[in-house]
Tab-separated table of C-alpha atoms in Angstrom:
chain	number	residue	atom	x	y	z
A	169	MET	CA	75.440	26.867	-27.354
A	170	LYS	CA	73.622	26.703	-30.195
A	171	LYS	CA	76.391	24.216	-32.008
A	172	ILE	CA	75.660	21.699	-30.127
A	173	PHE	CA	71.427	21.542	-30.032
A	174	PHE	CA	71.905	21.675	-33.469
A	175	LEU	CA	74.079	18.605	-33.021
A	176	ALA	CA	71.351	16.679	-30.878
A	177	ILE	CA	68.958	16.939	-33.995
A	178	CYS	CA	71.217	15.282	-35.615
A	179	LEU	CA	71.190	12.743	-33.967
A	180	VAL	CA	67.288	11.887	-33.795
A	181	ALA	CA	66.793	8.919	-36.558
A	182	ALA	CA	64.020	9.793	-38.844
A	183	LEU	CA	61.782	6.473	-40.574
A	184	ASN	CA	59.701	6.493	-43.292
A	185	ALA	CA	55.600	5.224	-42.425
A	186	ALA	CA	55.364	1.749	-44.256
A	187	ALA	CA	52.707	0.984	-46.635
A	188	GLN	CA	50.783	-1.526	-44.543
A	189	ASN	CA	50.362	-3.145	-41.375
A	190	SER	CA	52.879	-6.227	-40.983
A	191	PHE	CA	53.986	-8.723	-39.100
A	192	TYR	CA	56.634	-11.514	-39.988
A	193	ILE	CA	59.582	-12.708	-40.075
A	194	ASN	CA	61.908	-12.884	-42.957
A	195	ASN	CA	63.020	-15.685	-45.326
A	196	PHE	CA	66.444	-17.508	-43.636
A	197	ASP	CA	68.380	-20.533	-43.987
A	198	ILE	CA	69.580	-22.470	-41.234
A	199	SER	CA	71.876	-26.203	-41.262
A	200	GLY	CA	71.854	-29.325	-38.574
A	201	GLY	CA	72.683	-28.149	-35.445
A	202	GLU	CA	72.965	-24.175	-35.957
A	203	THR	CA	71.180	-22.083	-34.235
A	204	LYS	CA	70.280	-18.494	-35.906
A	205	THR	CA	69.079	-15.418	-34.273
A	206	LEU	CA	65.711	-14.327	-35.860
A	207	GLU	CA	63.818	-10.272	-35.743
A	208	ILE	CA	60.004	-10.352	-36.056
A	209	MET	CA	59.735	-7.191	-38.085
A	210	LEU	CA	56.776	-4.721	-37.602
A	211	ASP	CA	55.360	-2.630	-40.292
A	212	ASN	CA	52.988	0.157	-38.603
A	213	THR	CA	50.469	2.604	-40.816
A	214	VAL	CA	49.021	3.997	-37.785
A	215	ALA	CA	51.321	3.985	-33.804
A	216	LEU	CA	51.049	0.496	-31.923
A	217	THR	CA	51.125	0.184	-28.342
A	218	ALA	CA	50.178	-4.026	-27.941
A	219	ILE	CA	50.388	-6.949	-30.624
A	220	GLN	CA	50.013	-10.533	-30.663
A	221	ALA	CA	50.698	-13.700	-32.546
A	222	ASP	CA	50.599	-17.700	-32.433
A	223	LEU	CA	53.993	-18.504	-34.393
A	224	TYR	CA	53.366	-22.363	-35.627
A	225	PHE	CA	57.410	-23.883	-36.094
A	226	PRO	CA	57.931	-26.922	-38.223
A	227	GLU	CA	59.746	-30.296	-36.051
A	228	GLY	CA	62.945	-30.272	-35.513
A	229	LEU	CA	63.032	-26.055	-35.274
A	230	ASN	CA	62.883	-25.675	-31.673
A	231	VAL	CA	62.562	-21.794	-30.286
A	232	GLU	CA	65.920	-21.545	-27.076
A	233	GLN	CA	64.524	-21.484	-23.629
A	234	GLU	CA	65.562	-20.915	-20.350
A	235	ALA	CA	64.694	-22.672	-17.042
A	236	GLY	CA	60.963	-24.064	-19.393
A	237	ASP	CA	60.631	-19.662	-20.527
A	238	TYR	CA	60.790	-18.990	-24.004
A	239	LEU	CA	63.254	-16.374	-24.573
A	240	PHE	CA	61.551	-14.110	-26.457
A	241	ASP	CA	63.256	-9.894	-26.458
A	242	LEU	CA	62.000	-6.509	-27.087
A	243	THR	CA	64.106	-4.198	-29.137
A	244	ASP	CA	64.711	-0.601	-28.369
A	245	ARG	CA	61.491	-0.127	-30.723
A	246	LYS	CA	59.557	-0.601	-27.169
A	247	GLY	CA	58.470	2.056	-25.070
A	248	ARG	CA	59.862	3.004	-21.145
A	249	ASN	CA	57.677	-0.283	-19.882
A	250	HIS	CA	56.672	-3.273	-23.081
A	251	THR	CA	56.427	-6.547	-22.059
A	252	ILE	CA	56.716	-9.761	-23.834
A	253	SER	CA	55.069	-12.293	-22.424
A	254	SER	CA	54.781	-16.378	-24.290
A	255	THR	CA	52.796	-19.208	-23.693
A	256	MET	CA	52.589	-22.600	-25.267
A	257	LEU	CA	49.232	-23.150	-26.891
A	258	SER	CA	47.141	-27.366	-27.436
A	259	SER	CA	47.248	-25.786	-31.617
A	260	GLY	CA	50.487	-27.000	-31.330
A	261	ALA	CA	51.684	-22.608	-31.350
A	262	ILE	CA	53.655	-20.058	-29.035
A	263	ARG	CA	51.611	-17.047	-28.752
A	264	ILE	CA	53.435	-14.030	-28.043
A	265	LEU	CA	52.195	-11.377	-26.267
A	266	ILE	CA	53.944	-7.642	-26.000
A	267	SER	CA	51.495	-4.991	-24.021
A	268	SER	CA	52.372	-1.902	-22.362
A	269	GLN	CA	50.144	-1.392	-18.777
A	270	THR	CA	50.080	2.302	-19.262
A	271	LEU	CA	49.361	2.026	-23.165
A	272	LYS	CA	53.339	3.259	-25.001
A	273	GLU	CA	52.982	3.616	-28.637
A	274	PHE	CA	56.618	1.482	-30.055
A	275	SER	CA	58.305	3.515	-31.701
A	276	GLY	CA	58.755	4.106	-34.746
A	277	ASN	CA	57.123	2.689	-38.326
A	278	SER	CA	59.605	-0.407	-39.169
A	279	GLY	CA	62.104	-2.596	-38.194
A	280	ALA	CA	62.750	-5.606	-35.973
A	281	LEU	CA	60.479	-5.350	-32.433
A	282	VAL	CA	60.900	-8.528	-31.375
A	283	THR	CA	63.993	-10.540	-31.383
A	284	PHE	CA	64.337	-14.898	-30.825
A	285	ASN	CA	67.021	-17.564	-31.315
A	286	VAL	CA	65.446	-20.876	-32.557
A	287	ILE	CA	67.302	-24.302	-32.288
A	288	ALA	CA	68.029	-26.741	-35.322
A	289	ASP	CA	67.463	-30.615	-34.353
A	290	PRO	CA	71.127	-31.957	-35.813
A	291	THR	CA	68.758	-33.906	-38.993
A	292	PHE	CA	67.433	-30.780	-39.594
A	293	SER	CA	67.198	-30.288	-43.815
A	294	GLY	CA	64.761	-29.614	-46.154
A	295	LYS	CA	62.378	-26.229	-47.256
A	296	HIS	CA	59.828	-25.554	-44.063
A	297	GLU	CA	57.958	-23.253	-43.214
A	298	ILE	CA	57.542	-20.933	-39.830
A	299	LEU	CA	53.655	-19.731	-40.336
A	300	MET	CA	51.731	-16.861	-38.005
A	301	LYS	CA	48.540	-16.619	-37.424
A	302	ASN	CA	46.081	-15.039	-35.583
A	303	ILE	CA	47.867	-11.243	-35.622
A	304	LEU	CA	46.566	-8.806	-33.773
A	305	ALA	CA	47.756	-5.507	-32.416
A	306	SER	CA	46.028	-2.101	-31.109
A	307	GLU	CA	46.191	1.406	-30.633
A	308	ALA	CA	45.576	3.264	-27.351
A	309	ASP	CA	42.818	4.082	-27.649
A	310	GLN	CA	41.817	-0.270	-28.173
A	311	THR	CA	41.620	0.990	-31.271
A	312	GLU	CA	42.215	-3.485	-33.325
A	313	HIS	CA	43.908	-3.871	-36.330
A	314	SER	CA	43.592	-7.473	-37.199
A	315	LEU	CA	47.188	-7.998	-39.601
A	316	PRO	CA	47.225	-10.880	-41.717
A	317	ASP	CA	48.558	-14.454	-41.495
A	318	VAL	CA	52.421	-14.736	-42.574
A	319	THR	CA	54.707	-17.178	-43.964
A	320	CYS	CA	58.522	-17.214	-43.113
A	321	VAL	CA	60.566	-20.071	-45.475
A	322	ILE	CA	62.580	-22.115	-44.613
A	323	ASN	CA	66.102	-22.913	-46.505
A	324	GLU	CA	64.237	-22.333	-49.795
A	325	ASN	CA	66.940	-22.758	-51.879
A	326	SER	CA	69.357	-24.885	-50.344
A	327	ALA	CA	69.285	-27.661	-47.456
A	328	GLY	CA	71.066	-25.028	-45.381
A	329	GLY	CA	74.752	-25.300	-45.399
A	330	ASP	CA	78.134	-27.016	-44.931
A	331	VAL	CA	79.941	-27.625	-42.032
A	332	PRO	CA	83.686	-26.763	-42.497
A	333	THR	CA	86.255	-29.558	-42.531
A	334	GLU	CA	88.303	-27.596	-39.857
A	335	ASN	CA	88.422	-25.900	-36.701
A	336	ARG	CA	89.594	-21.782	-38.342
A	337	PHE	CA	89.737	-18.786	-35.849
A	338	TYR	CA	91.781	-15.598	-38.675
A	339	ILE	CA	91.044	-12.073	-40.616
A	340	ASN	CA	90.873	-12.166	-44.031
A	341	ASP	CA	93.022	-11.065	-46.840
A	342	PHE	CA	92.036	-6.903	-46.869
A	343	ASP	CA	93.878	-3.377	-48.319
A	344	ILE	CA	93.817	0.180	-46.491
A	345	ASN	CA	95.021	3.691	-47.175
A	346	ALA	CA	97.134	5.611	-45.143
A	347	GLY	CA	94.988	7.421	-42.726
A	348	GLU	CA	92.016	4.982	-43.242
A	349	THR	CA	89.848	3.667	-40.810
A	350	LYS	CA	88.301	0.258	-41.799
A	351	GLY	CA	86.204	-2.562	-39.676
A	352	LEU	CA	87.472	-6.201	-39.630
A	353	GLU	CA	86.309	-9.150	-38.520
A	354	ILE	CA	87.424	-12.218	-37.071
A	355	MET	CA	85.698	-15.178	-38.894
A	356	LEU	CA	85.208	-18.613	-36.763
A	357	ASP	CA	84.569	-21.668	-38.551
A	358	ASN	CA	84.228	-24.646	-36.437
A	359	THR	CA	83.615	-28.703	-37.364
A	360	VAL	CA	82.374	-28.480	-33.446
A	361	ALA	CA	80.233	-26.578	-30.551
A	362	LEU	CA	82.786	-23.671	-29.068
A	363	THR	CA	81.552	-21.815	-25.787
A	364	ALA	CA	85.911	-20.040	-25.726
A	365	ILE	CA	88.288	-19.059	-28.320
A	366	GLN	CA	91.564	-17.142	-27.213
A	367	ALA	CA	94.296	-15.649	-29.704
A	368	ASP	CA	97.049	-13.408	-29.358
A	369	LEU	CA	97.256	-10.840	-32.460
A	370	TYR	CA	100.528	-9.285	-33.987
A	371	PHE	CA	99.646	-5.691	-36.017
A	372	PRO	CA	101.844	-4.267	-37.640
A	373	GLU	CA	103.674	-1.354	-36.729
A	374	GLY	CA	101.727	1.626	-38.160
A	375	LEU	CA	97.920	-0.461	-37.831
A	376	ASN	CA	96.904	0.571	-34.502
A	377	VAL	CA	93.409	-1.651	-32.909
A	378	GLU	CA	91.041	1.145	-32.116
A	379	GLN	CA	90.874	2.816	-28.464
A	380	GLU	CA	88.313	4.401	-25.477
A	381	ASP	CA	89.871	5.331	-22.512
A	382	GLY	CA	93.119	2.956	-23.086
A	383	ASP	CA	90.355	-0.273	-23.571
A	384	TYR	CA	90.739	-2.059	-26.890
A	385	LEU	CA	86.726	-1.456	-28.744
A	386	PHE	CA	86.785	-5.835	-29.579
A	387	ASP	CA	83.101	-6.381	-30.413
A	388	LEU	CA	81.211	-9.880	-30.211
A	389	THR	CA	78.488	-10.460	-33.398
A	390	ASP	CA	75.610	-12.308	-32.705
A	391	ARG	CA	76.635	-15.457	-33.022
A	392	LYS	CA	77.701	-14.839	-28.749
A	393	GLY	CA	75.833	-16.829	-26.668
A	394	ARG	CA	73.435	-14.908	-24.214
A	395	ASN	CA	76.246	-14.355	-21.634
A	396	HIS	CA	79.768	-14.303	-24.216
A	397	THR	CA	82.253	-11.590	-23.168
A	398	ILE	CA	85.479	-10.191	-25.014
A	399	SER	CA	88.533	-8.974	-22.776
A	400	SER	CA	91.662	-7.945	-24.588
A	401	THR	CA	95.532	-7.143	-23.179
A	402	MET	CA	99.073	-6.397	-24.506
A	403	LEU	CA	101.294	-9.184	-23.861
A	404	SER	CA	105.351	-7.848	-23.401
A	405	SER	CA	105.378	-9.736	-26.625
A	406	GLY	CA	103.732	-7.141	-28.242
A	407	ALA	CA	100.390	-9.254	-29.382
A	408	ILE	CA	97.049	-8.348	-27.932
A	409	ARG	CA	95.525	-11.350	-25.634
A	410	ILE	CA	91.827	-12.145	-26.880
A	411	LEU	CA	89.536	-14.066	-24.597
A	412	ILE	CA	86.043	-14.818	-25.369
A	413	SER	CA	84.289	-17.337	-23.369
A	414	SER	CA	80.993	-17.829	-20.778
A	415	GLN	CA	80.802	-18.466	-17.657
A	416	THR	CA	77.609	-20.963	-18.251
A	417	LEU	CA	79.180	-22.574	-21.136
A	418	LYS	CA	77.167	-21.095	-23.912
A	419	GLU	CA	78.208	-21.817	-27.352
A	420	PHE	CA	78.509	-19.991	-29.849
A	421	SER	CA	75.550	-20.397	-32.292
A	422	GLY	CA	76.568	-21.795	-36.037
A	423	ASN	CA	79.768	-23.754	-37.823
A	424	SER	CA	81.233	-20.017	-39.696
A	425	GLY	CA	80.709	-16.153	-40.210
A	426	ALA	CA	82.760	-13.150	-38.264
A	427	LEU	CA	82.621	-14.098	-34.263
A	428	VAL	CA	84.517	-10.154	-33.150
A	429	THR	CA	84.770	-7.036	-35.090
A	430	PHE	CA	86.699	-4.010	-34.450
A	431	ASN	CA	88.584	-1.113	-36.454
A	432	VAL	CA	92.132	-0.752	-37.417
A	433	ILE	CA	93.815	2.587	-38.322
A	434	ALA	CA	96.541	3.058	-40.286
A	435	ASP	CA	99.127	4.906	-39.707
A	436	PRO	CA	99.328	8.700	-42.961
A	437	THR	CA	102.147	6.871	-43.904
A	438	PHE	CA	101.559	3.139	-43.639
A	439	SER	CA	101.803	1.522	-46.835
A	440	GLY	CA	102.796	-1.401	-48.642
A	441	ARG	CA	102.437	-5.570	-48.271
A	442	HIS	CA	101.896	-5.960	-43.921
A	443	GLU	CA	100.421	-8.763	-42.251
A	444	ILE	CA	98.869	-9.949	-39.128
A	445	LEU	CA	99.587	-13.081	-37.686
A	446	MET	CA	96.637	-14.565	-35.178
A	447	LYS	CA	99.230	-17.473	-33.003
A	448	ASN	CA	98.534	-19.516	-30.205
A	449	ILE	CA	94.285	-19.473	-30.596
A	450	LEU	CA	92.561	-22.433	-27.936
A	451	ALA	CA	89.388	-23.480	-28.212
A	452	SER	CA	87.121	-25.297	-25.520
A	453	GLU	CA	84.154	-27.406	-26.308
A	454	ALA	CA	81.006	-27.260	-23.108
A	455	ASP	CA	82.851	-30.673	-21.729
A	456	GLN	CA	86.086	-28.589	-21.523
A	457	THR	CA	87.947	-30.558	-24.404
A	458	GLU	CA	90.444	-28.157	-26.025
A	459	HIS	CA	91.631	-27.233	-29.546
A	460	THR	CA	94.282	-26.181	-30.636
A	461	LEU	CA	93.993	-24.003	-34.013
A	462	PRO	CA	95.761	-23.178	-37.090
A	463	ASP	CA	98.122	-20.168	-37.130
A	464	VAL	CA	96.910	-18.021	-39.652
A	465	THR	CA	98.162	-14.619	-41.208
A	466	CYS	CA	96.237	-11.762	-42.984
A	467	VAL	CA	97.260	-9.293	-45.709
A	468	ILE	CA	97.557	-6.152	-45.905
A	469	ASN	CA	97.869	-4.168	-48.866
A	470	GLY	CA	98.882	-0.590	-47.837
A	471	GLY	CA	98.323	2.680	-49.663
A	472	GLY	CA	96.213	-0.145	-52.587
A	473	ASP	CA	99.432	-2.279	-53.887
A	474	ASN	CA	98.526	-5.458	-54.589
A	475	PRO	CA	94.485	-4.644	-54.242
A	476	GLY	CA	93.779	-8.066	-55.780
A	477	PRO	CA	90.155	-8.913	-56.648
A	478	GLY	CA	86.901	-8.023	-54.536
A	479	PRO	CA	83.373	-6.290	-54.740
A	480	VAL	CA	82.991	-2.474	-54.710
A	481	THR	CA	81.471	-0.761	-51.856
A	482	VAL	CA	79.874	1.732	-50.872
A	483	THR	CA	80.725	2.756	-46.778
A	484	SER	CA	78.923	5.915	-44.483
A	485	LEU	CA	81.508	7.343	-42.577
A	486	ALA	CA	79.041	9.722	-40.713
A	487	THR	CA	75.341	8.927	-39.468
A	488	THR	CA	72.749	7.722	-41.625
A	489	SER	CA	69.668	9.039	-40.529
A	490	CYS	CA	69.297	13.116	-38.592
A	491	ASP	CA	66.972	15.851	-38.591
A	492	ILE	CA	68.124	19.134	-40.455
A	493	PRO	CA	66.245	22.410	-40.694
A	494	GLN	CA	66.111	24.064	-43.616
A	495	GLY	CA	68.302	26.540	-45.365
A	496	ILE	CA	71.606	23.709	-44.332
A	497	LYS	CA	74.416	22.306	-46.571
A	498	VAL	CA	75.203	19.260	-45.879
A	499	LYS	CA	78.393	16.683	-47.329
A	500	PHE	CA	78.609	13.387	-45.947
A	501	ASN	CA	81.278	11.425	-46.023
A	502	VAL	CA	81.511	8.119	-48.121
A	503	GLY	CA	84.572	5.564	-48.304
A	504	ILE	CA	84.684	3.389	-51.131
A	505	SER	CA	86.024	-0.851	-50.380
A	506	PRO	CA	88.943	-1.256	-51.961
A	507	SER	CA	89.521	2.415	-52.351
A	508	ASN	CA	91.485	1.755	-55.731
A	509	ALA	CA	88.552	0.832	-57.368
A	510	GLU	CA	88.914	0.859	-61.023
A	511	ASN	CA	85.982	3.025	-61.503
A	512	GLN	CA	85.495	5.107	-57.936
A	513	THR	CA	82.692	7.375	-59.560
A	514	LEU	CA	79.619	7.836	-56.901
A	515	ALA	CA	75.820	9.071	-58.398
A	516	TRP	CA	73.674	10.445	-55.613
A	517	SER	CA	70.071	11.128	-56.503
A	518	THR	CA	66.940	12.688	-54.031
A	519	SER	CA	63.824	10.949	-53.720
A	520	ASP	CA	62.517	14.839	-53.348
A	521	PRO	CA	64.022	17.442	-54.770
A	522	SER	CA	61.294	20.023	-53.421
A	523	ILE	CA	62.591	18.789	-49.499
A	524	ALA	CA	66.230	18.147	-51.028
A	525	THR	CA	68.673	18.309	-53.909
A	526	VAL	CA	71.714	17.081	-53.694
A	527	ALA	CA	74.782	17.799	-56.096
A	528	ALA	CA	77.002	15.316	-58.264
A	529	ASP	CA	79.576	16.059	-55.298
A	530	GLY	CA	77.267	14.908	-52.589
A	531	THR	CA	76.126	18.185	-51.005
A	532	ILE	CA	72.814	18.248	-49.946
A	533	GLU	CA	71.203	21.315	-49.133
A	534	THR	CA	67.570	21.282	-47.705
A	535	LEU	CA	64.474	23.031	-49.271
A	536	GLU	CA	61.287	22.320	-47.578
A	537	MET	CA	59.783	19.953	-44.169
A	538	GLY	CA	59.720	16.482	-44.797
A	539	THR	CA	61.214	13.633	-45.128
A	540	VAL	CA	63.686	12.603	-48.096
A	541	THR	CA	65.843	9.817	-48.707
A	542	ILE	CA	70.125	10.853	-49.901
A	543	THR	CA	71.480	7.812	-52.598
A	544	ALA	CA	74.940	7.275	-53.154
A	545	THR	CA	76.065	4.746	-55.817
A	546	THR	CA	78.897	3.283	-56.962
A	547	THR	CA	78.364	3.740	-60.846
A	548	ASP	CA	80.599	1.022	-61.706
A	549	GLY	CA	77.814	-1.836	-61.797
A	550	SER	CA	77.558	-3.194	-58.122
A	551	ASN	CA	74.646	-0.871	-57.348
A	552	ILE	CA	75.554	-1.227	-53.430
A	553	ALA	CA	74.749	2.258	-51.785
A	554	VAL	CA	74.852	4.256	-49.202
A	555	ASN	CA	70.941	5.832	-48.187
A	556	TYR	CA	71.154	9.148	-45.835
A	557	VAL	CA	67.459	9.686	-44.619
A	558	ILE	CA	67.074	12.719	-43.328
A	559	ASN	CA	63.618	14.653	-41.783
A	560	VAL	CA	64.180	18.141	-42.883
A	561	THR	CA	62.613	20.623	-40.455
A	562	GLU	CA	61.510	23.769	-39.924
A	563	SER	CA	64.744	26.485	-40.356
A	564	GLN	CA	66.410	27.584	-36.846
A	565	SER	CA	67.622	31.009	-35.890
A	566	GLN	CA	71.446	31.098	-35.672
A	567	PRO	CA	74.048	33.462	-36.599
A	568	ALA	CA	75.566	33.581	-40.798
A	569	GLY	CA	77.050	30.645	-42.166
A	570	ASN	CA	76.407	27.340	-41.069
A	571	SER	CA	75.916	26.970	-37.395
A	572	LEU	CA	77.277	23.012	-37.681
A	573	ASP	CA	80.525	24.143	-39.519
A	574	VAL	CA	82.264	24.530	-36.348
A	575	ASN	CA	86.412	24.283	-38.959
A	576	GLY	CA	84.645	26.881	-41.445
A	577	ASP	CA	84.987	25.264	-44.188
A	578	GLY	CA	81.542	25.390	-46.014
A	579	TYR	CA	80.117	22.424	-45.083
A	580	VAL	CA	79.523	19.356	-42.447
A	581	THR	CA	82.252	16.571	-42.118
A	582	GLY	CA	82.665	14.401	-40.098
A	583	SER	CA	85.550	16.313	-38.707
A	584	ASP	CA	83.328	19.071	-37.242
A	585	VAL	CA	80.833	16.104	-35.545
A	586	THR	CA	84.293	15.223	-33.615
A	587	MET	CA	84.798	18.591	-32.819
A	588	ILE	CA	81.890	19.110	-30.764
A	589	PHE	CA	82.321	15.946	-29.369
A	590	ASN	CA	85.286	16.164	-28.535
A	591	TYR	CA	84.058	19.784	-26.384
A	592	ILE	CA	81.396	18.397	-24.864
A	593	LEU	CA	83.277	15.768	-23.589
A	594	GLY	CA	85.868	18.474	-23.028
A	595	LEU	CA	89.428	17.035	-24.900
């Protein structure tokens, strides 16, 4: 039971306190006719319960509405009974108000608090700004804070992306090692606004789509409309058919980028050159106009053969934020893509060696209570890092050795976590 309790502790996120109170939207690009999902970020040095702001949007950029209401949504930083309301002011600004009747506090000290979609008119181009003014925040004891006005720059370096010249639904070529799990994206380039798409995917032997309880785990990105869903089924031909649709004929946002994400798992003996074939690709517009998209092939280099050019990236194969008691040694799994890059060496560092140290092989040892960031970075100059935010808590009474080290190899890795989850689920 102690192992289960320690695992529960490890799944609690630890966040660093922000340097100042700020409520803002990051700069972004958008093309004419495109729908874009935006986030309003909140950095807070104290616990806040409510916030209000006036948002001034440029002409030609409109907040998505439904039945006359602006569709602002709260993220999981909200308290249980936080609500958000919005209204158009005589000045032309949209005022948003986020509050809680029971003065619940927002969780954490940084990150997105509000999400919403903006829609650019077909002729929208050039550099513009969103201005946020009259930003007021309050604490549970009614202490008020006046936050600085902020400006979000739109299309700072360009007038927006180009619209593709043809409709395409495809997976980019990739490498995968035997026994490896890889996250893939299905990209959609569309010359017109589409509401639905269907495709049959043929996978090579030894490469399997991740499943849960017999269901293929395909997910939609933020290009989906509010009520788009994705379903999948195995056909008698051996292909997996996916169907993405919306009961209210919502359109996919944008003209390019990932629409679907999923994981594939390579068998232990998977190697050599293979292909994923996508056929029978049909897409439709809101007026039921149908489009037959071209068949496409994705080339796979199993086992690292014929790698091809590409950036080196570091991928976390474990939780990236957790609580760990003092006196524990942990070694998180890290992957490098492509796995056969010329320089695969990782450089490990700690933001505070008095709280936790990290060895050259990535072994982390917690020393004193506090919050520390452990960073893994490629040493080939690409400088793409994985950060593990660790909140070191008071040491716990436990049996000799590391209570999280289920398989007894001296480290806490993904295999230990899997064994504990299987025990909890009775597998």
